[in-house]
Amino acid sequence: IHSMKLLTVFTKQSTVSKNTGFTDANTTAELPETTSVATTQEPPTQRQRTVSSRVTKKVLETQTAQRTAAPYVSPGPYLVEYPYEYHFTINEELKCKQEKPFVVLIVQVAPRNRAHRDIIRNSWGSEKLANNQVVALFFLLGMQTGDDAEQVHRQLLQESKEHQDLIQGDFVDCYKNLTIKTMVMLEWLNSYCSSAAYAMKIDSDMFLNVPNLVNLLLKAPRTNYMTGLVAHGAAVLRDPNSKWYLPREILSEDVYPPYALGLGYILSLDLTKKLIEASRHVKPLYIEDVYLGLCMRHLGIRPTEPPSYSFHVFPVRYSRCEYSKIIATTTLQNMDRVWIWRDFKKPGRYC
Ligand SMILES: *[C@@H]1O[C@H](CO)[C@@H](O)[C@H](O)[C@H]1NC(C)=O
């Protein structure tokens, strides 16, 4: 959060459900044999914290009565359906084993957003080797919902065949679910790419200087390392009208622990397992970067400050000289990123 771009994204998603879980607990109880309920494997403690004791009691009664299926309880507007055993509907199981990357780049992108994926494939995503280190690139998406869901899925299968760089989890892809996306990313890295030294999560409208990234990582610690633009002492917003309002019942403290902004952050691979384990003990807040910050605090590990002028939340104006100094920056929508990339890669002096 704290990025202009996310403000825009969030405005589009301002219809976040105000459902507190009360109605779901009662209505779903009436339904027979709900085999596709989403939270049956969630530990009860997780759920109990999100609903009043009255409803919890009701849920427990219903569970006893039904025996076969736990009723679905919405986690409400501030938490997400995690932990939960999500599955991969599109996967690249062998790529890391075959390519043995030093760093894995994971771009979180909406299923429909092929345009951004193609721009990345035709710009910084095409750098497969930097300073003799193998770089792997994957796009992570969830499920498209709506009328054209089936068509989008067919197109994704085709795109996956062409590029072999898509990973899709079976959760609903929407802004509210970014924490699920991030945790599924960590699970994927842990299962299919644990031999890599580092992973970087990056948003689809960023510019990345891959050689500078690799240079940084060649000198970085191999364990307990997380970096990016680190926010310190960010206030928890208590105004119910603010975009990232969180009531005290969800998070009682007034200041977030240090966290790396979600637009682009780096992890040493050992942290994937540790963060997944920590997530079992931390309420799954829907604000994904803050959530990782809370999990890091649970682990007692502080994010590392990046070198100065390396990460930018406000777009750096393009010039060969400026872009040669940075690692990652947001970009403006009207920038032709493929043109910039070609210009940047021309031989010759940068400054
Ligand atoms: C988030 O994903 C879960 C799992 O797919 C789904 O049950 C839930 O409805 C999604 N949330 C929103 C706001 O769409």
PDB file of C-alpha atoms and ligand atoms in Angstrom, residues 13 15-17 36-39 72 74-77 79-82 84 86 143 145 169-178 180, ligand 1:
ATOM      1  CA  GLN A  13     -12.542  -2.471  -5.900  1.00  0.00           C
ATOM      2  CA  THR A  15     -17.324  -2.582  -3.294  1.00  0.00           C
ATOM      3  CA  VAL A  16     -15.635  -4.774  -0.705  1.00  0.00           C
ATOM      4  CA  SER A  17     -18.302  -6.701   1.098  1.00  0.00           C
ATOM      5  CA  SER A  36     -17.080 -26.948  -1.999  1.00  0.00           C
ATOM      6  CA  VAL A  37     -17.013 -24.786   1.112  1.00  0.00           C
ATOM      7  CA  ALA A  38     -13.882 -22.722   1.268  1.00  0.00           C
ATOM      8  CA  THR A  39     -12.873 -22.704   4.908  1.00  0.00           C
ATOM      9  CA  TYR A  72     -19.048 -21.554   5.265  1.00  0.00           C
ATOM     10  CA  SER A  74     -17.026 -15.437   5.541  1.00  0.00           C
ATOM     11  CA  PRO A  75     -13.875 -13.996   7.143  1.00  0.00           C
ATOM     12  CA  GLY A  76     -15.445 -10.526   6.754  1.00  0.00           C
ATOM     13  CA  PRO A  77     -14.052  -7.488   4.965  1.00  0.00           C
ATOM     14  CA  LEU A  79      -9.404 -10.896   6.622  1.00  0.00           C
ATOM     15  CA  VAL A  80      -9.022 -13.481   3.858  1.00  0.00           C
ATOM     16  CA  GLU A  81      -9.549 -17.220   3.392  1.00  0.00           C
ATOM     17  CA  TYR A  82      -6.114 -18.360   4.465  1.00  0.00           C
ATOM     18  CA  TYR A  84      -6.401 -23.075   3.034  1.00  0.00           C
ATOM     19  CA  TYR A  86      -5.301 -24.072  -2.662  1.00  0.00           C
ATOM     20  CA  MET A 143      -9.156 -17.522 -11.106  1.00  0.00           C
ATOM     21  CA  THR A 145     -14.797 -14.912 -12.276  1.00  0.00           C
ATOM     22  CA  GLY A 169      -3.954 -20.883  -8.121  1.00  0.00           C
ATOM     23  CA  ASP A 170      -7.621 -21.797  -7.599  1.00  0.00           C
ATOM     24  CA  PHE A 171      -8.576 -18.749  -5.519  1.00  0.00           C
ATOM     25  CA  VAL A 172     -10.673 -15.843  -6.782  1.00  0.00           C
ATOM     26  CA  ASP A 173      -8.368 -13.208  -8.287  1.00  0.00           C
ATOM     27  CA  CYS A 174      -9.307  -9.792  -6.921  1.00  0.00           C
ATOM     28  CA  TYR A 175      -7.682  -6.962  -5.001  1.00  0.00           C
ATOM     29  CA  LYS A 176      -9.219  -8.082  -1.752  1.00  0.00           C
ATOM     30  CA  ASN A 177      -7.472 -11.457  -2.150  1.00  0.00           C
ATOM     31  CA  LEU A 178      -3.888 -10.278  -2.629  1.00  0.00           C
ATOM     32  CA  ILE A 180      -3.982 -15.174  -0.593  1.00  0.00           C
TER      33      ILE A 180
HETATM   34  C1  LIG B   1     -11.142 -14.717  -2.212  1.00  0.00           C
HETATM   35  O1  LIG B   1     -10.877 -16.023  -2.598  1.00  0.00           O
HETATM   36  C2  LIG B   1     -11.619 -17.011  -1.905  1.00  0.00           C
HETATM   37  C3  LIG B   1     -11.140 -18.370  -2.361  1.00  0.00           C
HETATM   38  O2  LIG B   1     -11.288 -18.535  -3.727  1.00  0.00           O
HETATM   39  C4  LIG B   1     -13.104 -16.802  -2.172  1.00  0.00           C
HETATM   40  O3  LIG B   1     -13.860 -17.737  -1.433  1.00  0.00           O
HETATM   41  C5  LIG B   1     -13.499 -15.382  -1.797  1.00  0.00           C
HETATM   42  O4  LIG B   1     -14.824 -15.139  -2.168  1.00  0.00           O
HETATM   43  C6  LIG B   1     -12.593 -14.393  -2.489  1.00  0.00           C
HETATM   44  N1  LIG B   1     -12.877 -13.037  -1.997  1.00  0.00           N
HETATM   45  C7  LIG B   1     -13.475 -12.131  -2.746  1.00  0.00           C
HETATM   46  C8  LIG B   1     -13.699 -10.776  -2.089  1.00  0.00           C
HETATM   47  O5  LIG B   1     -13.827 -12.332  -3.892  1.00  0.00           O
END
